[in-house]
């Protein structure tokens, strides 16, 4: 029986965004960039290292920039921790990258990487 997302319930623990390389490094695809442009999401586009876009290296690692736009960051700049809690929120949840919208690929993958979203 194939894995499904039916039983997945995000616990907002931040594990995927903080610990999994694909969630904070190489997440944007060409469709994401195009969508953000059509949505006028300069708040997102200004956080992407344009040198990667000019070379067409959308899938390369480490292209999120800090708020000043002058240095790469080591995690997603749109993740925020709730004060005094071990929970997080995504500031761009409604238009998050393809990779984030489709996490986890499977229950097997989620459990292997420590995601509690399938725990009952």
Tab-separated table of C-alpha atoms in Angstrom:
chain	number	residue	atom	x	y	z
A	1	UNK	CA	0.000	0.000	0.000
A	2	UNK	CA	1.512	3.376	-1.021
A	3	UNK	CA	2.114	6.142	1.480
A	4	UNK	CA	-0.483	8.905	1.541
A	5	UNK	CA	-0.874	12.276	3.188
A	6	UNK	CA	-4.330	11.457	4.601
A	7	UNK	CA	-3.035	10.943	8.114
A	8	UNK	CA	-0.533	13.814	8.062
A	9	UNK	CA	-1.165	16.599	10.558
A	10	UNK	CA	1.469	19.309	10.760
A	11	UNK	CA	2.486	19.883	14.373
A	12	UNK	CA	4.156	23.217	13.530
A	13	UNK	CA	7.330	21.985	15.193
A	14	UNK	CA	9.544	23.589	12.546
A	15	UNK	CA	11.575	20.410	12.083
A	16	UNK	CA	11.287	20.383	8.297
A	17	UNK	CA	12.082	24.080	7.898
A	18	UNK	CA	14.949	24.065	10.382
A	19	UNK	CA	16.628	20.709	9.787
A	20	UNK	CA	15.968	19.377	6.309
A	21	UNK	CA	18.263	20.823	3.631
A	22	UNK	CA	15.597	20.815	0.927
A	23	UNK	CA	13.294	22.921	3.046
A	24	UNK	CA	15.591	25.876	3.529
A	25	UNK	CA	18.084	25.698	0.699
A	26	UNK	CA	16.964	24.469	-2.641
A	27	UNK	CA	13.243	25.036	-2.573
A	28	UNK	CA	12.259	27.492	-5.289
A	29	UNK	CA	11.518	26.283	-8.760
A	30	UNK	CA	10.911	28.287	-11.894
A	31	UNK	CA	7.134	28.040	-11.331
A	32	UNK	CA	7.551	29.456	-7.825
A	33	UNK	CA	9.526	32.427	-9.139
A	34	UNK	CA	6.979	33.026	-11.898
A	35	UNK	CA	4.089	32.841	-9.409
A	36	UNK	CA	5.769	35.300	-7.028
A	37	UNK	CA	6.390	37.688	-9.903
A	38	UNK	CA	2.753	37.492	-11.041
A	39	UNK	CA	1.582	37.970	-7.433
A	40	UNK	CA	3.858	40.990	-7.055
A	41	UNK	CA	5.614	39.350	-4.102
A	42	UNK	CA	8.674	41.582	-3.968
A	43	UNK	CA	8.921	40.654	-0.271
A	44	UNK	CA	9.899	37.158	-1.409
A	45	UNK	CA	11.759	37.996	-4.609
A	46	UNK	CA	14.049	40.476	-2.841
A	47	UNK	CA	15.232	37.626	-0.581
A	48	UNK	CA	16.501	35.505	-3.515
A	49	UNK	CA	20.106	35.715	-4.693
A	50	UNK	CA	19.558	37.155	-8.169
A	51	UNK	CA	22.926	35.816	-9.389
A	52	UNK	CA	21.405	32.327	-9.238
A	53	UNK	CA	18.425	33.489	-11.277
A	54	UNK	CA	20.610	35.093	-13.936
A	55	UNK	CA	22.543	31.855	-14.370
A	56	UNK	CA	19.313	29.850	-14.328
A	57	UNK	CA	20.489	27.897	-11.265
A	58	UNK	CA	17.129	27.970	-9.498
A	59	UNK	CA	17.760	24.511	-8.061
A	60	UNK	CA	21.140	25.358	-6.528
A	61	UNK	CA	21.518	25.431	-2.780
A	62	UNK	CA	21.763	28.513	-0.613
A	63	UNK	CA	20.028	31.324	-2.420
A	64	UNK	CA	17.912	32.878	0.354
A	65	UNK	CA	19.255	36.273	1.368
A	66	UNK	CA	19.086	38.155	4.665
A	67	UNK	CA	16.744	41.120	5.112
A	68	UNK	CA	19.370	43.570	3.865
A	69	UNK	CA	19.828	41.440	0.735
A	70	UNK	CA	23.592	41.344	1.036
A	71	UNK	CA	24.342	37.902	2.531
A	72	UNK	CA	23.074	34.360	2.264
A	73	UNK	CA	21.203	32.905	5.249
A	74	UNK	CA	21.360	29.340	6.518
A	75	UNK	CA	17.614	28.839	6.942
A	76	UNK	CA	14.349	29.996	5.430
A	77	UNK	CA	13.891	33.710	6.137
A	78	UNK	CA	10.102	33.330	6.301
A	79	UNK	CA	9.948	31.021	9.312
A	80	UNK	CA	9.012	32.609	12.635
A	81	UNK	CA	8.893	31.060	16.091
A	82	UNK	CA	5.880	31.718	18.298
A	83	UNK	CA	7.013	33.509	21.467
A	84	UNK	CA	7.552	31.187	24.440
A	85	UNK	CA	6.489	28.106	22.455
A	86	UNK	CA	8.123	25.334	20.489
A	87	UNK	CA	5.955	26.107	17.462
A	88	UNK	CA	6.621	27.954	14.241
A	89	UNK	CA	4.693	29.675	11.489
A	90	UNK	CA	5.417	30.314	7.830
A	91	UNK	CA	4.995	33.936	6.800
A	92	UNK	CA	4.422	32.956	3.155
A	93	UNK	CA	2.322	29.843	3.766
A	94	UNK	CA	-0.334	30.730	1.162
A	95	UNK	CA	2.291	31.007	-1.603
A	96	UNK	CA	5.108	28.839	-0.206
A	97	UNK	CA	7.436	27.051	-2.631
A	98	UNK	CA	6.420	23.823	-4.359
A	99	UNK	CA	8.805	21.786	-2.224
A	100	UNK	CA	7.218	23.062	0.971
A	101	UNK	CA	3.645	22.557	-0.267
A	102	UNK	CA	4.388	18.922	-1.039
A	103	UNK	CA	6.291	18.001	2.109
A	104	UNK	CA	6.454	15.268	3.170
A	105	UNK	CA	6.776	13.106	0.074
A	106	UNK	CA	5.609	10.108	2.069
A	107	UNK	CA	4.991	8.855	5.581
A	108	UNK	CA	8.090	6.700	5.285
A	109	UNK	CA	10.221	9.732	4.406
A	110	UNK	CA	8.671	11.865	7.162
A	111	UNK	CA	9.299	9.264	9.838
A	112	UNK	CA	12.847	8.630	8.609
A	113	UNK	CA	13.720	12.308	8.994
A	114	UNK	CA	12.019	12.758	12.362
A	115	UNK	CA	8.823	14.551	11.389
A	116	UNK	CA	6.092	13.971	14.016
A	117	UNK	CA	3.243	14.757	11.584
A	118	UNK	CA	2.070	11.160	11.343
A	119	UNK	CA	2.219	10.475	15.081
A	120	UNK	CA	-1.179	9.694	16.513
